[in-house]
PDB file of C-alpha atoms and ligand atoms in Angstrom:
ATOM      1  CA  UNK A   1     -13.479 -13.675   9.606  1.00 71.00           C
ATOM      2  CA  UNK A   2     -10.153 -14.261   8.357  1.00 83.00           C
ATOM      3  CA  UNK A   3      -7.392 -13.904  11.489  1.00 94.00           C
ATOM      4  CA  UNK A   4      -5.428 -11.330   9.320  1.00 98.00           C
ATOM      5  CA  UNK A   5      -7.048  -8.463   8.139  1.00 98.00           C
ATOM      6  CA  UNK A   6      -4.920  -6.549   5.447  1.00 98.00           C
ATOM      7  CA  UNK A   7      -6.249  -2.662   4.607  1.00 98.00           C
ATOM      8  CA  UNK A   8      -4.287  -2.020   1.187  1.00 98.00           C
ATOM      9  CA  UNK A   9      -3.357   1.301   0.246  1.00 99.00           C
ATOM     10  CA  UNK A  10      -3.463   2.067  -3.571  1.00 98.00           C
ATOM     11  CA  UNK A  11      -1.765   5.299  -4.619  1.00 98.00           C
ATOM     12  CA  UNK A  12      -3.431   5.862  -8.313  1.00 98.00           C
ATOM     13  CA  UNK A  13      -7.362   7.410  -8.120  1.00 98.00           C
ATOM     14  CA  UNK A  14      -6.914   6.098 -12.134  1.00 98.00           C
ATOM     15  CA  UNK A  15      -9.983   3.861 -13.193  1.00 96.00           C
ATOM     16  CA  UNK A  16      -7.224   1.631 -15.223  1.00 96.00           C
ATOM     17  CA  UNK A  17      -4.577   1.429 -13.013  1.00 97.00           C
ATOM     18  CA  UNK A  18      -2.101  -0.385 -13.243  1.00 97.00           C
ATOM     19  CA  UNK A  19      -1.212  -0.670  -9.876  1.00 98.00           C
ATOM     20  CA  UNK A  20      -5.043  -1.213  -8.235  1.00 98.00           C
ATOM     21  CA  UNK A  21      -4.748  -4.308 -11.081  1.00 97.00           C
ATOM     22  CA  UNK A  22      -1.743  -5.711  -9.433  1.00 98.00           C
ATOM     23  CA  UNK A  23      -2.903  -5.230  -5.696  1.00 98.00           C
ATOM     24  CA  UNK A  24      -6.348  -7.204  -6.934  1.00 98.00           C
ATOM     25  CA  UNK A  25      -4.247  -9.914  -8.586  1.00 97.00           C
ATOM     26  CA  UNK A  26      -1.350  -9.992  -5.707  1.00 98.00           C
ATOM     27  CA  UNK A  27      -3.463 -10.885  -2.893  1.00 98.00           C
ATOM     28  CA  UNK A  28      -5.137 -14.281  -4.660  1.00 97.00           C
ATOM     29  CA  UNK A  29      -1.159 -15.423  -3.749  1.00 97.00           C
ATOM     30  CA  UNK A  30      -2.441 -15.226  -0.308  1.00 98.00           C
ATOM     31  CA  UNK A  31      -3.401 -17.864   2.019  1.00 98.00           C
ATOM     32  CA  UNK A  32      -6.795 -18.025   3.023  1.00 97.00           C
ATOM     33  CA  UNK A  33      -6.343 -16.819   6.973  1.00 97.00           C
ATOM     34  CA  UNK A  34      -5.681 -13.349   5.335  1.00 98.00           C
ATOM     35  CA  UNK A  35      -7.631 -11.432   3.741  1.00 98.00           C
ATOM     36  CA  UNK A  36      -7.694  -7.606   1.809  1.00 98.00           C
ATOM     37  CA  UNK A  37      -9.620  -4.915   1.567  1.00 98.00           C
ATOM     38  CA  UNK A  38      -8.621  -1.522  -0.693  1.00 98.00           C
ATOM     39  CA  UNK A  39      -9.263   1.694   1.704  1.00 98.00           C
ATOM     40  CA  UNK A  40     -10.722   4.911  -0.116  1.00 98.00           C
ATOM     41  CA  UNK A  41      -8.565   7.626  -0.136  1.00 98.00           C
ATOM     42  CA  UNK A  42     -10.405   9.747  -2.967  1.00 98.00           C
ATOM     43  CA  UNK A  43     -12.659  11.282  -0.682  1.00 98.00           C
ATOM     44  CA  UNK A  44      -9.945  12.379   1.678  1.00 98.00           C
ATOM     45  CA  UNK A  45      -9.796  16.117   2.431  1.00 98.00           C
ATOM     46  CA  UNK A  46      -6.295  17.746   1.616  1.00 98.00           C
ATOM     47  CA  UNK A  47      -4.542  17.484   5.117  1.00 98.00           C
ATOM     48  CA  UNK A  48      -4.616  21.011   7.069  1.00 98.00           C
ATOM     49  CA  UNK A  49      -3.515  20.850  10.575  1.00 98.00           C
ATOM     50  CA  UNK A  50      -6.535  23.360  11.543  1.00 98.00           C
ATOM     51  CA  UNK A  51      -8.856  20.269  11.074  1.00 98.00           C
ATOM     52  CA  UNK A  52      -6.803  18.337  13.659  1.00 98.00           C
ATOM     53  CA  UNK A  53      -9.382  18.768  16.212  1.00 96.00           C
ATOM     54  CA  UNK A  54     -12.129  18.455  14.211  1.00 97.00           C
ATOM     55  CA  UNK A  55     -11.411  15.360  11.358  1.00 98.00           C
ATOM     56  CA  UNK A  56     -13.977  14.730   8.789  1.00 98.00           C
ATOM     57  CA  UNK A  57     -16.098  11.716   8.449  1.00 98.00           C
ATOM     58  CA  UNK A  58     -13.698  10.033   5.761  1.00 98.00           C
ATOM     59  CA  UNK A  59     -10.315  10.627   7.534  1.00 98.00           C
ATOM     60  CA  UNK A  60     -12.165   8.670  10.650  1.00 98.00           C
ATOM     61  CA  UNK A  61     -13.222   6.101   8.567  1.00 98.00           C
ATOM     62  CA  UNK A  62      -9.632   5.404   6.732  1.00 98.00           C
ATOM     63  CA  UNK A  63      -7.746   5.690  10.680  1.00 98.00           C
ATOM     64  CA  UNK A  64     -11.001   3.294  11.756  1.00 98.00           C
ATOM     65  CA  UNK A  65     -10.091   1.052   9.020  1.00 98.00           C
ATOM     66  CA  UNK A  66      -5.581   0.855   9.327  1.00 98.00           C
ATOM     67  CA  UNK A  67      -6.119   0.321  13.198  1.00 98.00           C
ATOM     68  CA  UNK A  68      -8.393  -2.609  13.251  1.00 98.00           C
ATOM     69  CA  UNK A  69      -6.183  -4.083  10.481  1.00 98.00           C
ATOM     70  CA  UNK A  70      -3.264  -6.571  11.621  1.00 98.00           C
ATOM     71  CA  UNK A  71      -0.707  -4.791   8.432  1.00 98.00           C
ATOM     72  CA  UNK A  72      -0.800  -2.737   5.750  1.00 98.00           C
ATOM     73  CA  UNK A  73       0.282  -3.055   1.978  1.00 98.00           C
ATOM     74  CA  UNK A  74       1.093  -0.159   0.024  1.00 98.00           C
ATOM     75  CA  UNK A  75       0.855  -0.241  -3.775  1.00 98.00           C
ATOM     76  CA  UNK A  76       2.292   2.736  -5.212  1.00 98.00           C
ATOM     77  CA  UNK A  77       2.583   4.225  -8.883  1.00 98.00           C
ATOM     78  CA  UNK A  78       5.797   6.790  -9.515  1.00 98.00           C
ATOM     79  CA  UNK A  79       5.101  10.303  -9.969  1.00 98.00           C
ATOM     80  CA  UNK A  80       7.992  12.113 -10.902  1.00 97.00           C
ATOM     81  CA  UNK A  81      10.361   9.979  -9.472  1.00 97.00           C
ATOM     82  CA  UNK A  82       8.440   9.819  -5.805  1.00 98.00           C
ATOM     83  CA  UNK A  83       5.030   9.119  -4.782  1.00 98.00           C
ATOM     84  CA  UNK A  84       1.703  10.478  -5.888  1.00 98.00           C
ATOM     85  CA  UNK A  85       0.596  13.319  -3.760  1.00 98.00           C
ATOM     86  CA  UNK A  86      -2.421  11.240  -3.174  1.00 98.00           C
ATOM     87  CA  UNK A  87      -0.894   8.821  -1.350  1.00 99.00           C
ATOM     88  CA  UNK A  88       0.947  10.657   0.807  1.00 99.00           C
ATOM     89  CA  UNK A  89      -1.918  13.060   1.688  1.00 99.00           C
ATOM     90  CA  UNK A  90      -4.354   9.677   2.947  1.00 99.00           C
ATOM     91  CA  UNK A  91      -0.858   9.169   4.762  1.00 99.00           C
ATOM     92  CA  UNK A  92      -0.530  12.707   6.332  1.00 98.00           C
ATOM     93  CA  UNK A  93      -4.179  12.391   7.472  1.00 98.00           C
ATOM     94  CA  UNK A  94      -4.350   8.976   9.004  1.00 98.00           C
ATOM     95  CA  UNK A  95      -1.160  10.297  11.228  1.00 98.00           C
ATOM     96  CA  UNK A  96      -2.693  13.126  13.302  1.00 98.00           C
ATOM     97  CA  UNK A  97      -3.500  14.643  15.311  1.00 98.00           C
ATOM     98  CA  UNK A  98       0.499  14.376  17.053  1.00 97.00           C
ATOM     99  CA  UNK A  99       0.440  11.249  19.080  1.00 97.00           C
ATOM    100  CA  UNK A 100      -2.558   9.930  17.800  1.00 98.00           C
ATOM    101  CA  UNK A 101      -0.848   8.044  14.283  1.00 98.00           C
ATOM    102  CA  UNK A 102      -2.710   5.544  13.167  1.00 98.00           C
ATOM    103  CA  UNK A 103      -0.278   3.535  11.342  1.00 98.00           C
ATOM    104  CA  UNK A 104       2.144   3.527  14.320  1.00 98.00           C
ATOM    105  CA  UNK A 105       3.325  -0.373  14.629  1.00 98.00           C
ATOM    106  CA  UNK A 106       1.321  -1.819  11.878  1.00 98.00           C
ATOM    107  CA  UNK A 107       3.354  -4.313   9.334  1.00 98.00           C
ATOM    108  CA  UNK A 108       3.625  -3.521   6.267  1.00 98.00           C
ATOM    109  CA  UNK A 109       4.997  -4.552   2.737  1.00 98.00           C
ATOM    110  CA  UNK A 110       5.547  -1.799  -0.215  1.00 98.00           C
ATOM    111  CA  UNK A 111       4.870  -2.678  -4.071  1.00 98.00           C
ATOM    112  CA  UNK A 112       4.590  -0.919  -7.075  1.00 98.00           C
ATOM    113  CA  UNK A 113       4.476  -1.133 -10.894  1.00 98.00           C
ATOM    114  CA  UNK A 114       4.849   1.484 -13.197  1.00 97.00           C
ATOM    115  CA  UNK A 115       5.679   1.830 -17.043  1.00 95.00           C
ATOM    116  CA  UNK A 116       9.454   2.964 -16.456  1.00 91.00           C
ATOM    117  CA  UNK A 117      12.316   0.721 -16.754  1.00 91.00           C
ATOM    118  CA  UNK A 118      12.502   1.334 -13.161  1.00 91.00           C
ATOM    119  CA  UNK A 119       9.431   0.297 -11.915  1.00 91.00           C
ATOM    120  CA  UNK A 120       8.481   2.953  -8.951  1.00 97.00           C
ATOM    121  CA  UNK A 121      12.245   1.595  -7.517  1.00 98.00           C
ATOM    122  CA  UNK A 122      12.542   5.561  -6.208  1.00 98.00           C
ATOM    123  CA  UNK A 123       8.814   6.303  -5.142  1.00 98.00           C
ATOM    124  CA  UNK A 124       9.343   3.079  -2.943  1.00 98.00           C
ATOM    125  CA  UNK A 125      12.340   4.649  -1.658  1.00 98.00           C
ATOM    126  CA  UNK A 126      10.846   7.854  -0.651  1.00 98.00           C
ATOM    127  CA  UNK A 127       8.085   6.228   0.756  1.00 98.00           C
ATOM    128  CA  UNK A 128      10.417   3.734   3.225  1.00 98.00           C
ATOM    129  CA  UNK A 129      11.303   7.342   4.588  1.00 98.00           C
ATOM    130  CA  UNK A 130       8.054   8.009   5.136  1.00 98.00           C
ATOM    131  CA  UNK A 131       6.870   4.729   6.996  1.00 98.00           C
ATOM    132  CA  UNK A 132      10.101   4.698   9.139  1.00 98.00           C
ATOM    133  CA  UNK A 133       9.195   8.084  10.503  1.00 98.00           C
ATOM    134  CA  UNK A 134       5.886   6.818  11.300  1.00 98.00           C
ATOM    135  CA  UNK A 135       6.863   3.842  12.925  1.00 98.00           C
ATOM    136  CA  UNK A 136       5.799   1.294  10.810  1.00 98.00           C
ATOM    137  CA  UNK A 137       7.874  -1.913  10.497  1.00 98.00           C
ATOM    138  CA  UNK A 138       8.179  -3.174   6.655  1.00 98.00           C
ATOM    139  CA  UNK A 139       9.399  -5.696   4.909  1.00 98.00           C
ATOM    140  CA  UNK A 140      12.982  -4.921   3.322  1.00 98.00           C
ATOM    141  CA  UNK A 141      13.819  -7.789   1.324  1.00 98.00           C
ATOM    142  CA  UNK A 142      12.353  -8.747  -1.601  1.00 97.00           C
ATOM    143  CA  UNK A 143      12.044  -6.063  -3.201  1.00 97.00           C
ATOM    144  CA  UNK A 144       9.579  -5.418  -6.093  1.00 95.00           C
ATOM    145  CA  UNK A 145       9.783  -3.025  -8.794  1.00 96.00           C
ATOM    146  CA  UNK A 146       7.488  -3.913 -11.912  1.00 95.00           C
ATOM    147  CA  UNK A 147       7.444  -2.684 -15.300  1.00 95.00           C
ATOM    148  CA  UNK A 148       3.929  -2.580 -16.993  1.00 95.00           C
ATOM    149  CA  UNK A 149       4.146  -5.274 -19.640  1.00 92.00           C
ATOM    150  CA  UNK A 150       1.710  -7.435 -21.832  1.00 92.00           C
ATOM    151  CA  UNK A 151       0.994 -10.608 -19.905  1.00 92.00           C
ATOM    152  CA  UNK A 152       2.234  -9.314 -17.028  1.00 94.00           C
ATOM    153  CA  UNK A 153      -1.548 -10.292 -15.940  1.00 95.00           C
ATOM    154  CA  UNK A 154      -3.895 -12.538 -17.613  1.00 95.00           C
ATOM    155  CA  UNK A 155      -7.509 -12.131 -18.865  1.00 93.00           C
ATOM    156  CA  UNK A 156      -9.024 -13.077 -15.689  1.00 94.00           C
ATOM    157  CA  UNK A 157      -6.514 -10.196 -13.783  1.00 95.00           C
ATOM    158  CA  UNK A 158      -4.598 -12.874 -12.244  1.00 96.00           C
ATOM    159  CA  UNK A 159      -0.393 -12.656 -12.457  1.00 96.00           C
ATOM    160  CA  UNK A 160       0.836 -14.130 -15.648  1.00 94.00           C
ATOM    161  CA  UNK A 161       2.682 -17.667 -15.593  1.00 93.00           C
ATOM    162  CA  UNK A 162       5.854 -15.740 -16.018  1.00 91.00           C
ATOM    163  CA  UNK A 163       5.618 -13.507 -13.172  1.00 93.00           C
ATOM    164  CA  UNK A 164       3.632 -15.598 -10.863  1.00 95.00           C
ATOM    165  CA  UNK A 165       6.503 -17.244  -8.926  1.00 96.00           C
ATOM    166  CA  UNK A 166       8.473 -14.253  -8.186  1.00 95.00           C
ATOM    167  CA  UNK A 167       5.231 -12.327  -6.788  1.00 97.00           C
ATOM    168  CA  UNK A 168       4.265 -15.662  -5.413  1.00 98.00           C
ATOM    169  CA  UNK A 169       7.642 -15.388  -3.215  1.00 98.00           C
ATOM    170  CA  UNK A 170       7.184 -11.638  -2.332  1.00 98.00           C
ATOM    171  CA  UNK A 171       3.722 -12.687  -0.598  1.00 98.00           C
ATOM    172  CA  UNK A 172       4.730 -15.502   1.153  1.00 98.00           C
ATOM    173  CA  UNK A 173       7.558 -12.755   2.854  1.00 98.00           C
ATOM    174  CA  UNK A 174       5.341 -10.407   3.252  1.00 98.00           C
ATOM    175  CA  UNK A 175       2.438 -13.180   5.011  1.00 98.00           C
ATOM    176  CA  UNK A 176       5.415 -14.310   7.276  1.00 98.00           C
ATOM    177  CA  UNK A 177       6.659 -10.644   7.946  1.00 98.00           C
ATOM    178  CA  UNK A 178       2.604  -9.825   9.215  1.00 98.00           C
ATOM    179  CA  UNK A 179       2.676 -12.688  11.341  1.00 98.00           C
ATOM    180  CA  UNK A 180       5.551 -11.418  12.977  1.00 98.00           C
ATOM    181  CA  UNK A 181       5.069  -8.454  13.258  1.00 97.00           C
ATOM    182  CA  UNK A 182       1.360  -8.201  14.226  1.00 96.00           C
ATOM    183  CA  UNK A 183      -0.062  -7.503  17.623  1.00 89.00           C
TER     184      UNK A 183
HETATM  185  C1  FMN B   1       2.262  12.984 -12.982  1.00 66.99           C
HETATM  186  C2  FMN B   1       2.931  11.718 -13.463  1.00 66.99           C
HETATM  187  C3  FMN B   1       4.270  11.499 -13.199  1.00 66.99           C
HETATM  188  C4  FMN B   1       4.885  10.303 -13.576  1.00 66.99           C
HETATM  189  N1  FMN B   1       6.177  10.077 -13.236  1.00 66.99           N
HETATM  190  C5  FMN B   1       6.724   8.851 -13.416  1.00 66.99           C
HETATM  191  C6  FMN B   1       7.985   8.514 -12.861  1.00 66.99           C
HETATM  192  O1  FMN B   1       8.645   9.303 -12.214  1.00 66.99           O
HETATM  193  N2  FMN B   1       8.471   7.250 -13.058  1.00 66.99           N
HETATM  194  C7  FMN B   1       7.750   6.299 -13.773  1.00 66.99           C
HETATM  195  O2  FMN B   1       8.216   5.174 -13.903  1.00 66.99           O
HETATM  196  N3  FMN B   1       6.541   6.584 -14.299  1.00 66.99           N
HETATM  197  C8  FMN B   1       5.999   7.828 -14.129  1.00 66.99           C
HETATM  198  N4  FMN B   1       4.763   8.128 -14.618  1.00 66.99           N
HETATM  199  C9  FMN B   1       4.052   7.117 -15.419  1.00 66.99           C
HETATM  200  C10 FMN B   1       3.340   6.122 -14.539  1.00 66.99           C
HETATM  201  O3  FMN B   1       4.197   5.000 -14.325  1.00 66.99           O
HETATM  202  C11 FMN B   1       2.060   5.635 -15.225  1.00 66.99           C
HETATM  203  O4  FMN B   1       1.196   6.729 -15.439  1.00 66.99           O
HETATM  204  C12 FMN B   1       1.343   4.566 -14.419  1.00 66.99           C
HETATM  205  O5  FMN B   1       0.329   4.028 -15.217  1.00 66.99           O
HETATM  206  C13 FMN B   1       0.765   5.139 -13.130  1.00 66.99           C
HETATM  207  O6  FMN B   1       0.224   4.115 -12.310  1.00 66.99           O
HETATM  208  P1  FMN B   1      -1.313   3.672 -12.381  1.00 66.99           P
HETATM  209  O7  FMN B   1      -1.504   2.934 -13.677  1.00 66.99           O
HETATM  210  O8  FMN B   1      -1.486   2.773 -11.197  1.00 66.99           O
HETATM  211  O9  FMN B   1      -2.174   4.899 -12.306  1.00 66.99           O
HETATM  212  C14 FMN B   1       4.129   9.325 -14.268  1.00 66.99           C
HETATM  213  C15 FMN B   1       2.780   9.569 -14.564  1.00 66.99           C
HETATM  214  C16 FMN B   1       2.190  10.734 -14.156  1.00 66.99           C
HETATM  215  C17 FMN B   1       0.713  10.946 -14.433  1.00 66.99           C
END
């Protein structure tokens, strides 16, 4: 078993999406003592605080899955200029009941790619609120904001020659910042 285990959040339920395709092709820049593995968030229930006492089987799965992970990476699409409602909701559920958070200390590293010129720069934004408020130390610098673009990925779904060293960088921060950061 690899020494760092990695639970990646994707915040598009899309079959084609974008951003699943870049998580997938991200973490082959990874070095082999990590390794990833895309939680399910479709099957979440829409967070009510009545349920608190009484979470269903999927909600105790995904909190099962973020604490016996050493960080987190979030890959988030833009919807109208934050994050998808998706995404926060598996976020909202993995955080209760009150002083039970899941997330609470877990590194973590925030990506996105999105067809605007501003690649998801203000869903990111909104969601560094969020993870500060829960406690979870992420990586600041670099940033990435992708725009969707032909040969951004190649035919086997790994990053195109022209992007490769950039997103090459951004893990190797991110792999340091886990190490870190993990307890
Ligand atoms: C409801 C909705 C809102 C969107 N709002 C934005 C936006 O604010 N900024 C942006 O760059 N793209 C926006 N888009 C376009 C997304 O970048 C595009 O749909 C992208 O493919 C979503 O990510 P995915 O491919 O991982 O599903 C929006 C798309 C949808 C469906």
């Amino acid at each position: 078993m690899s020494k760092y285990q990695i639970a990646v959040v994707v915040g598009s339920l899309r079959k084609d999406s974008f951003n699943r395709k870049l998580a997938n092709a991200i973490v082959k820049l990874a070095p082999p003592e990590f390794s990833f593995k895309q939680v399910q968030i479709n099957d979440l229930p829409l967070y009510n605080q009545d349920d608190d006492a009484n979470q269903a089987e999927s909600v105790k799965r995904l909190k099962n899955e973020i604490k016996s992970a050493q960080g987190i990476l979030f890959v988030t699409p833009e919807y109208n200029r934050s994050i998808p409602g998706v995404l926060k909701n598996a976020i909202d559920n993995a955080s209760r009941p009150y002083g039970q958070n899941a997330w609470a200390g877990k590194p973590a590293g925030v990506i996105g790619i999105s067809i605007g010129v501003i690649g998801t720069a203000i869903a990111q934004q909104h969601l560094r609120n969020v993870l500060a408020f829960l406690n979870i130390p992420t990586l600041g610098q670099p940033e990435i904001f992708i725009q969707a673009k032909d040969g951004l990925f190649d035919e086997s779904g790994n990053i195109g020659a022209d992007s490769k060293q950039f997103l090459q960088n951004w893990m190797d921060k991110y792999v340091a910042w886990v190490k870190k950061h993990a307890a």
